[in-house]
Coordinates of C-alpha atoms in Angstrom, one line a residue:
M187 CA 26.6 -14.6 38.7
G188 CA 26.1 -11.6 36.4
Y189 CA 24.9 -11.9 32.8
A190 CA 28.2 -10.8 31.3
S191 CA 30.2 -13.2 33.5
S192 CA 27.9 -16.1 32.4
V193 CA 28.7 -15.3 28.8
W194 CA 32.5 -15.3 29.3
L195 CA 32.5 -18.3 31.6
G196 CA 30.7 -20.3 28.9
V197 CA 33.2 -19.2 26.3
L198 CA 36.2 -20.1 28.5
V199 CA 34.7 -23.5 29.2
F200 CA 34.3 -24.0 25.4
I201 CA 37.9 -22.8 24.7
S202 CA 39.3 -25.2 27.3
I203 CA 37.5 -28.2 25.8
H204 CA 37.6 -27.4 22.1
G205 CA 40.3 -24.8 21.5
Y206 CA 39.9 -22.2 18.9
G207 CA 38.8 -24.5 16.1
N208 CA 36.1 -22.2 14.9
I209 CA 38.4 -19.2 14.4
R210 CA 40.0 -19.7 11.0
L211 CA 42.4 -17.7 8.9
F212 CA 40.8 -15.9 6.1
E213 CA 41.8 -17.1 2.7
A214 CA 40.3 -15.2 -0.3
S215 CA 39.7 -17.0 -3.5
S216 CA 41.3 -15.6 -6.7
R217 CA 38.5 -16.9 -9.0
V218 CA 37.1 -13.4 -9.7
I219 CA 38.5 -11.7 -12.8
Q220 CA 39.7 -8.2 -12.0
T221 CA 39.5 -5.8 -14.9
P222 CA 41.2 -2.4 -15.3
D223 CA 37.8 -0.9 -16.0
Q224 CA 36.6 0.3 -12.5
I225 CA 34.8 3.4 -13.6
Y226 CA 31.8 2.6 -11.5
R227 CA 33.7 1.8 -8.3
T228 CA 33.1 4.5 -5.7
G229 CA 35.7 6.9 -4.2
Y230 CA 34.3 7.6 -0.8
H231 CA 31.5 5.1 -0.1
F232 CA 32.4 2.0 1.8
Q233 CA 32.8 -1.2 -0.1
P234 CA 35.3 -4.1 0.3
A235 CA 38.2 -4.4 -2.1
K236 CA 36.4 -7.1 -4.0
Y237 CA 33.5 -9.6 -3.9
W238 CA 29.9 -9.4 -2.7
M239 CA 28.6 -7.3 0.1
N240 CA 25.1 -6.7 1.4
D241 CA 23.5 -5.9 4.8
P242 CA 25.2 -3.9 7.5
N243 CA 25.3 -6.2 10.6
G244 CA 26.2 -4.4 13.7
P245 CA 28.2 -1.2 13.6
M246 CA 29.6 -0.1 17.0
I247 CA 32.4 1.9 18.7
Y248 CA 34.8 0.1 21.0
M249 CA 37.9 1.5 22.7
G250 CA 37.6 4.6 20.4
I251 CA 37.6 2.4 17.2
Y252 CA 34.5 2.2 15.0
H253 CA 33.7 -1.3 13.9
F254 CA 31.6 -2.1 10.8
F255 CA 30.4 -5.6 10.2
Y256 CA 28.6 -6.6 7.0
Q257 CA 27.3 -9.6 5.0
Y258 CA 30.1 -10.7 2.8
N259 CA 31.0 -13.5 0.3
P260 CA 34.7 -13.9 0.5
Y261 CA 34.9 -16.0 -2.7
D262 CA 32.8 -14.4 -5.3
A263 CA 30.9 -11.3 -6.4
Q264 CA 27.6 -13.1 -6.2
A265 CA 25.4 -13.7 -3.2
G266 CA 26.4 -16.9 -1.3
N267 CA 28.9 -18.3 1.2
I268 CA 27.9 -15.5 3.6
V269 CA 30.1 -14.6 6.5
W270 CA 30.6 -11.5 8.6
G271 CA 33.0 -9.1 7.0
H272 CA 34.7 -6.6 9.3
S273 CA 36.4 -3.3 8.9
T274 CA 37.6 -0.6 11.4
S275 CA 37.9 3.1 11.3
T276 CA 38.7 6.1 13.5
D277 CA 36.5 8.5 11.6
L278 CA 33.7 6.5 9.7
V279 CA 35.3 7.7 6.4
N280 CA 38.6 5.9 6.0
W281 CA 38.4 2.1 6.7
T282 CA 40.9 -0.7 7.3
P283 CA 39.9 -4.3 6.6
Q284 CA 40.1 -6.9 9.4
P285 CA 39.7 -10.7 9.2
P286 CA 36.1 -11.8 8.9
A287 CA 34.5 -11.8 12.4
L288 CA 32.3 -14.9 11.8
L289 CA 32.9 -17.7 9.3
R290 CA 30.6 -20.7 8.6
S291 CA 32.1 -23.4 10.9
E292 CA 29.4 -25.1 13.0
P293 CA 26.3 -27.1 12.3
Y294 CA 24.1 -24.2 13.3
D295 CA 25.7 -21.8 10.8
F296 CA 26.9 -24.2 8.2
K297 CA 24.9 -22.6 5.4
G298 CA 25.7 -19.0 6.4
C299 CA 26.3 -16.5 9.1
F300 CA 23.6 -14.0 8.4
S301 CA 22.4 -10.7 9.7
G302 CA 22.4 -9.6 13.3
S303 CA 23.6 -6.9 15.7
T304 CA 26.2 -6.0 18.3
T305 CA 25.4 -5.2 21.9
L306 CA 27.7 -3.7 24.6
L307 CA 27.3 -5.7 27.8
S308 CA 28.4 -4.9 31.3
G309 CA 31.6 -2.9 31.3
G310 CA 31.3 -2.2 27.6
K311 CA 32.1 -5.8 26.6
P312 CA 30.9 -6.5 23.0
A313 CA 28.7 -9.4 22.0
I314 CA 27.3 -10.4 18.6
L315 CA 23.8 -11.9 18.1
Y316 CA 23.4 -13.3 14.6
T317 CA 21.3 -15.6 12.5
G318 CA 22.8 -18.9 11.4
V319 CA 21.3 -21.3 8.9
D320 CA 21.7 -25.0 9.8
F321 CA 21.8 -28.2 7.7
S322 CA 18.0 -28.3 7.6
D323 CA 17.7 -24.7 6.4
N324 CA 16.4 -23.5 9.7
Q325 CA 17.3 -20.0 10.8
V326 CA 18.6 -20.0 14.4
Q327 CA 19.9 -17.3 16.7
N328 CA 23.5 -17.5 17.9
L329 CA 26.0 -15.6 20.1
A330 CA 29.7 -14.7 19.6
V331 CA 32.1 -12.7 21.8
P332 CA 35.7 -11.4 21.3
K333 CA 38.6 -13.7 22.0
N334 CA 40.7 -10.8 23.4
L335 CA 38.9 -7.8 25.0
A336 CA 42.3 -6.0 25.1
D337 CA 42.4 -5.9 21.3
P338 CA 40.8 -2.6 20.2
Y339 CA 40.4 -4.1 16.7
L340 CA 38.6 -7.2 17.9
T341 CA 40.2 -9.4 15.2
E342 CA 39.1 -12.7 16.6
W343 CA 35.7 -13.8 17.8
V344 CA 34.6 -17.0 19.6
K345 CA 31.2 -18.6 19.2
S346 CA 29.3 -19.6 22.3
P347 CA 29.1 -23.3 23.3
Y348 CA 25.4 -22.7 24.0
N349 CA 24.6 -22.0 20.4
P350 CA 22.0 -22.0 19.0
L351 CA 20.5 -19.9 21.7
I352 CA 17.1 -19.9 20.0
A353 CA 15.8 -22.3 17.4
P354 CA 12.4 -23.0 15.9
N355 CA 10.7 -26.1 17.3
S356 CA 7.3 -27.7 17.7
V357 CA 6.7 -25.8 21.0
N358 CA 7.3 -22.2 19.8
K359 CA 5.8 -23.0 16.4
I360 CA 8.1 -20.6 14.6
D361 CA 8.5 -20.8 10.9
G362 CA 12.2 -21.7 10.6
Q363 CA 12.4 -20.1 7.1
N364 CA 11.3 -16.7 8.4
F365 CA 13.0 -16.2 11.7
R366 CA 16.1 -13.9 11.5
D367 CA 18.1 -10.8 12.2
P368 CA 18.2 -10.2 16.0
T369 CA 18.4 -6.5 17.0
T370 CA 20.7 -4.8 19.3
A371 CA 19.6 -5.8 22.8
W372 CA 18.5 -3.3 25.5
L373 CA 18.5 -3.6 29.2
N374 CA 15.0 -3.1 30.7
P375 CA 14.4 -1.4 34.1
D376 CA 13.7 -4.9 35.6
G377 CA 17.4 -5.8 35.0
N378 CA 16.7 -8.2 32.1
W379 CA 17.7 -8.0 28.5
R380 CA 15.3 -7.7 25.6
M381 CA 15.8 -8.1 21.9
V382 CA 13.7 -8.6 18.8
V383 CA 13.9 -11.1 16.0
G384 CA 12.1 -10.6 12.6
N385 CA 9.3 -13.0 11.7
Q386 CA 6.3 -13.7 9.6
Q387 CA 3.2 -15.6 10.5
N388 CA 0.4 -16.1 8.0
G389 CA 1.5 -13.1 6.0
N390 CA 1.7 -10.9 9.1
G391 CA 5.0 -9.1 9.9
I392 CA 6.1 -9.7 13.5
G393 CA 8.8 -8.5 15.7
L394 CA 9.2 -11.4 18.2
L395 CA 10.3 -10.3 21.6
Y396 CA 12.8 -12.2 23.8
R397 CA 13.9 -11.8 27.4
S398 CA 17.1 -12.9 29.1
K399 CA 18.8 -12.6 32.5
N400 CA 22.2 -13.7 31.3
F401 CA 22.3 -13.1 27.5
I402 CA 22.4 -16.8 26.9
D403 CA 19.0 -18.2 28.0
W404 CA 16.3 -16.4 26.0
I405 CA 12.6 -16.8 26.7
Q406 CA 10.0 -15.7 24.1
A407 CA 7.5 -13.2 25.4
E408 CA 3.9 -14.1 25.2
N409 CA 3.2 -11.1 22.9
P410 CA 5.4 -9.6 20.1
L411 CA 6.9 -6.2 20.6
H412 CA 5.1 -5.1 17.5
F413 CA 3.2 -6.7 14.6
M414 CA 1.1 -5.7 11.6
N415 CA -1.4 -7.7 9.7
N416 CA -0.8 -8.6 6.0
S417 CA 2.5 -6.8 6.0
G418 CA 4.8 -9.7 4.9
M419 CA 8.1 -10.8 6.4
W420 CA 9.9 -8.2 8.6
E421 CA 13.6 -8.5 8.0
C422 CA 16.4 -6.6 9.7
P423 CA 14.3 -5.0 12.5
D424 CA 15.8 -2.2 14.4
F425 CA 14.5 -0.7 17.6
F426 CA 15.9 2.4 19.4
P427 CA 15.0 5.5 21.5
V428 CA 15.1 9.1 20.2
S429 CA 15.0 12.3 22.2
T430 CA 12.0 14.6 21.9
I431 CA 14.0 17.6 23.1
S432 CA 17.5 17.2 21.6
Q433 CA 19.2 16.2 18.4
N434 CA 21.6 14.0 20.3
G435 CA 21.3 10.3 20.0
L436 CA 20.4 8.0 22.9
E437 CA 22.0 4.8 24.1
T438 CA 19.8 1.9 23.2
S439 CA 18.6 1.1 26.7
T440 CA 17.5 4.7 27.4
M441 CA 13.9 5.2 28.6
G442 CA 11.8 7.7 30.5
P443 CA 10.4 11.2 29.9
N444 CA 11.3 13.1 26.7
V445 CA 11.9 9.8 24.9
K446 CA 10.1 8.2 21.9
H447 CA 11.0 4.9 20.2
V448 CA 11.5 4.0 16.6
F449 CA 10.6 0.6 15.2
K450 CA 12.0 -0.1 11.8
A451 CA 11.5 -3.1 9.5
S452 CA 12.8 -4.0 6.1
K453 CA 10.4 -5.5 3.5
A454 CA 10.0 -5.5 -0.2
S455 CA 13.4 -3.9 -0.8
T456 CA 12.3 -0.9 1.4
D457 CA 13.1 0.2 4.9
F458 CA 10.0 1.5 6.7
Y459 CA 10.0 3.0 10.2
T460 CA 7.3 4.2 12.6
I461 CA 7.6 6.3 15.8
G462 CA 5.8 5.6 19.0
T463 CA 5.9 4.7 22.7
Y464 CA 7.5 1.7 24.3
N465 CA 5.9 0.4 27.5
P466 CA 8.7 -1.4 29.4
N467 CA 6.2 -3.0 31.8
K468 CA 4.0 -4.5 29.2
D469 CA 6.8 -4.9 26.7
I470 CA 4.9 -3.5 23.8
F471 CA 5.5 -0.8 21.3
I472 CA 2.5 1.3 20.2
P473 CA 2.9 3.6 17.1
D474 CA 1.7 7.2 17.7
N475 CA -0.2 7.1 14.4
K476 CA -1.4 3.8 13.0
S477 CA -1.7 5.4 9.5
L478 CA 2.1 5.8 9.6
D479 CA 2.8 2.3 10.7
I480 CA 5.3 -0.1 8.9
G481 CA 4.7 0.0 5.1
L482 CA 2.2 2.9 5.4
G483 CA 4.3 5.9 6.4
F484 CA 7.9 7.1 6.3
R485 CA 10.9 5.4 4.7
Y486 CA 14.5 6.0 5.4
D487 CA 15.1 6.3 1.7
Y488 CA 12.8 6.3 -1.3
G489 CA 15.4 4.8 -3.6
K490 CA 18.0 2.0 -3.3
F491 CA 18.7 1.6 0.5
Y492 CA 17.9 -1.6 2.4
A493 CA 18.5 -3.7 5.5
S494 CA 19.8 -0.7 7.4
K495 CA 21.2 -0.8 10.9
S496 CA 21.7 2.0 13.4
F497 CA 24.0 2.3 16.4
F498 CA 24.7 4.8 19.2
D499 CA 28.0 6.5 18.9
S500 CA 28.9 7.2 22.5
S501 CA 31.9 9.3 21.6
T502 CA 29.8 12.0 19.9
S503 CA 26.3 11.3 21.3
R504 CA 24.9 10.5 17.9
R505 CA 22.7 7.8 16.4
I506 CA 24.2 6.7 13.1
L507 CA 22.6 4.8 10.3
F508 CA 24.2 2.5 7.8
G509 CA 22.3 1.0 4.8
W510 CA 23.1 -1.3 1.9
I511 CA 22.9 -0.1 -1.7
N512 CA 22.7 -2.9 -4.2
E513 CA 23.6 -3.0 -7.9
S514 CA 21.2 -1.9 -10.6
V515 CA 22.3 -4.3 -13.3
N516 CA 20.3 -7.5 -13.9
N517 CA 23.1 -9.4 -15.6
L518 CA 24.8 -11.3 -12.8
E519 CA 27.9 -12.0 -15.0
T520 CA 28.7 -8.3 -14.9
N521 CA 29.3 -8.4 -11.1
S522 CA 31.9 -11.2 -11.6
I523 CA 33.7 -9.3 -14.3
R524 CA 33.9 -6.2 -12.2
G525 CA 35.0 -8.3 -9.2
W526 CA 32.7 -6.6 -6.7
A527 CA 29.0 -6.0 -6.0
G528 CA 27.2 -3.8 -3.4
L529 CA 28.3 -1.0 -1.1
Q530 CA 27.1 1.1 1.8
G531 CA 25.5 4.5 1.8
I532 CA 27.3 7.3 3.5
P533 CA 26.7 6.9 7.3
R534 CA 23.8 9.2 8.3
R535 CA 23.1 10.9 11.6
I536 CA 19.5 10.5 12.5
W537 CA 17.3 12.4 15.0
L538 CA 13.7 13.2 15.6
H539 CA 12.1 16.2 13.8
K540 CA 10.5 18.8 16.1
S541 CA 7.1 17.6 14.8
G542 CA 7.7 14.3 16.5
N543 CA 6.3 12.2 13.7
Q544 CA 9.4 11.7 11.4
L545 CA 13.2 11.4 11.5
L546 CA 15.7 13.6 9.9
Q547 CA 18.8 12.2 8.2
W548 CA 22.0 13.9 7.3
P549 CA 25.5 12.7 6.1
I550 CA 27.9 12.5 9.0
A551 CA 30.0 15.7 9.5
E552 CA 33.2 13.7 9.0
I553 CA 32.5 13.3 5.3
E554 CA 33.0 17.0 4.9
K555 CA 36.7 16.7 5.4
L556 CA 36.9 15.2 2.0
R557 CA 35.6 18.4 0.4
M558 CA 38.0 20.5 -1.6
N559 CA 38.0 23.4 -4.1
P560 CA 34.6 24.8 -3.4
V561 CA 32.6 26.5 -6.2
I562 CA 30.2 29.1 -4.8
E563 CA 27.5 30.8 -6.9
D564 CA 25.8 33.9 -5.7
T565 CA 22.0 34.3 -5.7
T566 CA 20.7 33.8 -9.2
V567 CA 17.6 33.1 -11.2
L568 CA 16.9 30.0 -13.3
M569 CA 14.7 31.2 -16.1
P570 CA 12.0 28.9 -17.6
G571 CA 13.6 26.2 -19.8
S572 CA 17.1 27.1 -18.7
V573 CA 20.1 24.7 -18.2
R574 CA 23.3 25.9 -16.8
E575 CA 26.5 23.9 -16.1
I576 CA 28.2 23.9 -12.7
S577 CA 31.8 24.0 -13.8
G578 CA 35.1 23.8 -11.9
V579 CA 34.0 20.7 -10.0
N580 CA 34.9 17.0 -10.4
A581 CA 31.5 16.0 -11.5
T582 CA 32.1 12.2 -10.9
Q583 CA 33.0 12.7 -7.2
A584 CA 31.2 15.7 -5.7
D585 CA 29.1 17.2 -2.9
I586 CA 26.5 19.9 -3.7
E587 CA 24.3 22.0 -1.4
M588 CA 21.7 24.3 -2.8
S589 CA 18.4 26.0 -2.0
F590 CA 15.6 27.0 -4.4
S591 CA 12.8 29.5 -3.9
A592 CA 9.9 30.9 -6.0
K593 CA 8.6 34.5 -5.7
T594 CA 5.1 33.3 -6.6
L595 CA 3.4 30.0 -6.7
E596 CA 0.7 31.0 -9.2
K597 CA 1.8 28.5 -11.9
A598 CA 1.8 25.5 -9.6
E599 CA 0.0 22.6 -11.3
K600 CA -3.0 21.0 -9.7
W601 CA -2.5 17.9 -7.6
E602 CA -4.9 15.2 -8.9
A603 CA -7.0 13.4 -6.3
N604 CA -6.1 10.0 -7.6
W605 CA -2.4 10.6 -7.1
T606 CA -1.6 8.5 -4.1
N607 CA 1.8 7.2 -5.0
P608 CA 4.6 9.9 -5.3
Q609 CA 6.8 7.5 -7.2
Q610 CA 4.2 7.0 -9.9
V611 CA 3.7 10.7 -10.1
C612 CA 7.4 11.2 -10.6
S613 CA 7.3 8.5 -13.3
I614 CA 4.5 10.3 -15.1
K615 CA 6.0 13.7 -14.7
G616 CA 9.7 13.1 -15.2
A617 CA 12.5 15.7 -15.7
S618 CA 11.7 16.0 -19.5
V619 CA 8.0 16.8 -18.9
K620 CA 7.5 20.5 -18.8
G621 CA 5.5 21.8 -15.9
G622 CA 4.5 25.0 -14.1
L623 CA 6.6 25.2 -10.9
G624 CA 9.2 22.6 -11.9
P625 CA 10.7 20.3 -12.6
F626 CA 13.8 22.2 -11.3
G627 CA 17.0 20.8 -9.8
L628 CA 20.1 19.0 -10.8
L629 CA 21.3 16.9 -13.8
V630 CA 24.3 14.8 -12.6
L631 CA 26.5 12.1 -14.1
A632 CA 25.5 13.8 -17.4
S633 CA 27.1 13.7 -20.8
K634 CA 28.0 17.0 -22.6
D635 CA 25.1 16.7 -25.0
M636 CA 22.8 15.5 -22.2
Q637 CA 22.0 12.2 -24.0
E638 CA 22.6 10.7 -20.5
Y639 CA 21.9 12.2 -17.1
T640 CA 20.3 11.4 -13.7
A641 CA 17.9 14.1 -12.6
I642 CA 17.1 15.1 -9.1
F643 CA 14.4 17.7 -8.9
F644 CA 11.4 19.3 -7.3
R645 CA 7.9 20.0 -8.5
I646 CA 5.4 22.2 -6.6
F647 CA 1.7 21.4 -6.9
K648 CA -1.4 23.1 -5.6
G649 CA -3.7 20.9 -3.4
N650 CA -7.4 21.0 -3.0
N651 CA -7.3 22.9 0.3
N652 CA -5.3 25.9 -1.0
N653 CA -2.2 24.1 0.2
F654 CA 0.9 23.4 -1.7
I655 CA 2.5 19.9 -2.2
V656 CA 6.2 19.4 -2.9
L657 CA 7.3 16.4 -4.8
M658 CA 10.9 15.3 -4.8
C659 CA 12.0 13.0 -7.6
S660 CA 15.1 11.0 -8.8
D661 CA 14.6 10.3 -12.5
Q662 CA 17.0 7.6 -13.9
T663 CA 15.2 7.0 -17.2
R664 CA 18.1 8.6 -19.1
S665 CA 20.9 7.5 -16.8
S666 CA 22.5 5.1 -19.2
L667 CA 22.6 4.2 -22.9
H668 CA 24.0 0.8 -22.2
L669 CA 22.4 -2.1 -24.1
P670 CA 20.5 -4.2 -23.7
S671 CA 18.5 -1.6 -21.8
S672 CA 16.5 -4.3 -20.0
D673 CA 19.7 -5.3 -18.1
Y674 CA 19.7 -2.0 -16.2
D675 CA 17.3 -0.8 -13.5
K676 CA 16.3 2.7 -14.5
T677 CA 13.5 3.2 -12.0
T678 CA 12.2 6.7 -11.2
Y679 CA 11.9 7.3 -7.5
G680 CA 9.7 9.8 -5.7
A681 CA 8.7 11.2 -2.3
L682 CA 6.5 13.8 -0.9
L683 CA 8.5 16.5 0.9
N684 CA 6.9 18.0 4.0
V685 CA 7.9 21.5 3.3
D686 CA 5.8 24.7 3.0
P687 CA 7.2 26.5 -0.1
L688 CA 5.5 29.7 1.0
Q689 CA 7.5 29.8 4.2
E690 CA 10.6 27.7 3.5
K691 CA 13.2 27.4 0.8
L692 CA 13.6 24.0 -0.9
S693 CA 17.0 22.7 0.1
L694 CA 18.8 19.9 -1.8
R695 CA 22.1 18.2 -0.9
T696 CA 23.4 15.6 -3.3
L697 CA 26.5 13.3 -3.0
I698 CA 27.8 12.0 -6.3
D699 CA 30.3 9.2 -6.4
H700 CA 30.8 7.6 -9.8
S701 CA 27.7 5.4 -9.8
I702 CA 25.9 6.6 -6.7
V703 CA 23.7 9.6 -6.3
E704 CA 22.5 10.2 -2.7
S705 CA 20.1 13.1 -2.3
F706 CA 18.7 14.7 0.8
G707 CA 15.7 17.1 0.4
G708 CA 14.3 19.5 2.9
E709 CA 17.3 19.4 5.3
G710 CA 17.0 15.6 5.5
K711 CA 13.2 15.1 5.5
A712 CA 13.3 12.9 2.4
C713 CA 16.3 10.9 1.0
I714 CA 16.6 9.2 -2.4
T715 CA 19.5 7.1 -3.5
A716 CA 20.1 6.1 -7.1
R717 CA 22.5 3.6 -8.5
V718 CA 23.4 4.3 -12.2
Y719 CA 25.9 3.3 -14.8
P720 CA 26.4 5.9 -17.5
T721 CA 28.4 5.0 -20.7
N722 CA 31.7 6.5 -21.7
L723 CA 29.8 9.6 -22.7
A724 CA 29.5 10.5 -19.1
V725 CA 32.3 9.0 -17.0
D726 CA 35.6 10.3 -15.7
G727 CA 36.6 13.5 -17.5
A728 CA 33.5 13.4 -19.7
T729 CA 31.1 13.8 -16.8
H730 CA 29.1 17.1 -16.4
M731 CA 26.7 18.6 -13.9
Y732 CA 23.9 21.1 -14.5
V733 CA 21.2 23.0 -12.8
F734 CA 18.0 23.2 -14.7
N735 CA 14.4 24.5 -14.8
N736 CA 11.9 22.9 -17.1
G737 CA 9.0 24.8 -15.7
S738 CA 7.2 27.8 -17.1
Q739 CA 8.0 30.0 -14.1
S740 CA 11.4 31.2 -13.1
V741 CA 13.0 29.9 -9.9
G742 CA 15.5 31.5 -7.6
I743 CA 18.7 29.8 -6.4
S744 CA 19.6 31.4 -3.1
K745 CA 22.5 29.1 -2.3
L746 CA 24.8 26.9 -4.4
T747 CA 28.1 25.5 -3.2
A748 CA 29.7 22.5 -4.8
W749 CA 32.9 20.7 -3.8
S750 CA 35.0 18.1 -5.4
M751 CA 35.5 15.2 -3.1
K752 CA 38.8 13.5 -2.2
T753 CA 39.0 9.7 -2.3
A754 CA 38.7 8.0 1.1
Q755 CA 41.2 5.4 2.2
I756 CA 39.2 2.2 2.0
N757 CA 41.4 -0.9 1.4

């Protein structure tokens, strides 16, 4: 009997004995107070109509329909009562809500249906692997499958009678408090499935590896797929192949020549990834460069972006990434008053850079159909100390692409040897600190008098080896005048951008959506997402957008196109 048949036979046996008792109608509570003041609610980023959302769970495409699952509290705008929310789309931009895919209903998920992934089994049949929390607060791994495979919207799911498939016990010696978030499974050349579960042992981050012939009986491998000493708990692991010769994405089970693998783990509110080689015979992943391992090297995003999950879009041969953007207000009551909390970043296409050591990310092309009324500026020069408004654009809901260049780099400041953390350097040298080559870039969600703004900018430094170092920053220190100021996270974020300013222009794309600022530098080499809440001085019709140069050397703008963005249909 094949693995897929085993799954469905088990489900049919369960249905015949128990019926569909674990599939319940969704009833939303009305406890949350909705207010007319929704100035921070986004226009084209995904978020449910109300209540709490966090991690993306397992996006996929099935029968031509995109499915997005996410952690969701159907009763309140605070974390808790977690189930699997579910929405569908034909374009990854406009979304229709469906009933929650998984509700808390069994002893093994009584305290929550937490993060996991989707896998397409034989014949393209979907399956969900997810973490449940039982009565004893143990994290266990479970399976669910659709009730009706002919339903392209997959509105009902059935939990396996074999749940929990994997549970901590005295034999496997797994810490039941740190054992969660199964990955999308892949089919190994030996015909058996593999998947990874996040874990921590004695402070070491671990991606535990499991094997299965039938997708029900999972056996832990003797060695983890990957681990790293003293790296803390690895949440929401993701593991997938990337092509070394093409920008196309690869199906998760792809192996062979011209293929590298990416291992990603979420920890300390940050998503780190590393690129290396997967040996399917030894079942081990080896990073190409240990100095770029988890927590040491590249991040998907250097701002607010966490618990991300990727999937292979078979209809367009892309790998697409979703990531959670949380709120930046520390007063929990604020979420309840607004009636919602959390949203998703714009889906990003990801592929391997030609260097082979990092990924590139770019907003999916479909988002561009929301663009309207372009404002195009010809080549111009930003003089030292200049600020110029970009007018004719809806500055609260916009998409801007621009490129900067400098004729000479003589005034580049010296990069200090003790500067090892780019975020700290951005904090020291913010947008208001005059420099040599920079800061130059954008001031968005700004008030007319610039009492409030969020700055996204570059600085160019001279290294010790006659090289040049490019710093990309997102400065939120003046993003809001709301009081008390301590209630608002106004962190300054920073990243080193692997661009040679002697040979390349510095490109910047920024998506602005009421309270979200997503920026992509160097054609997607570095991404920084900010979550900000300006006062009435800089919302709706009072919002402005500027280009600026606070350096002592002029900077050229070789390209500047800005679009107002339509509102997506997200119910």
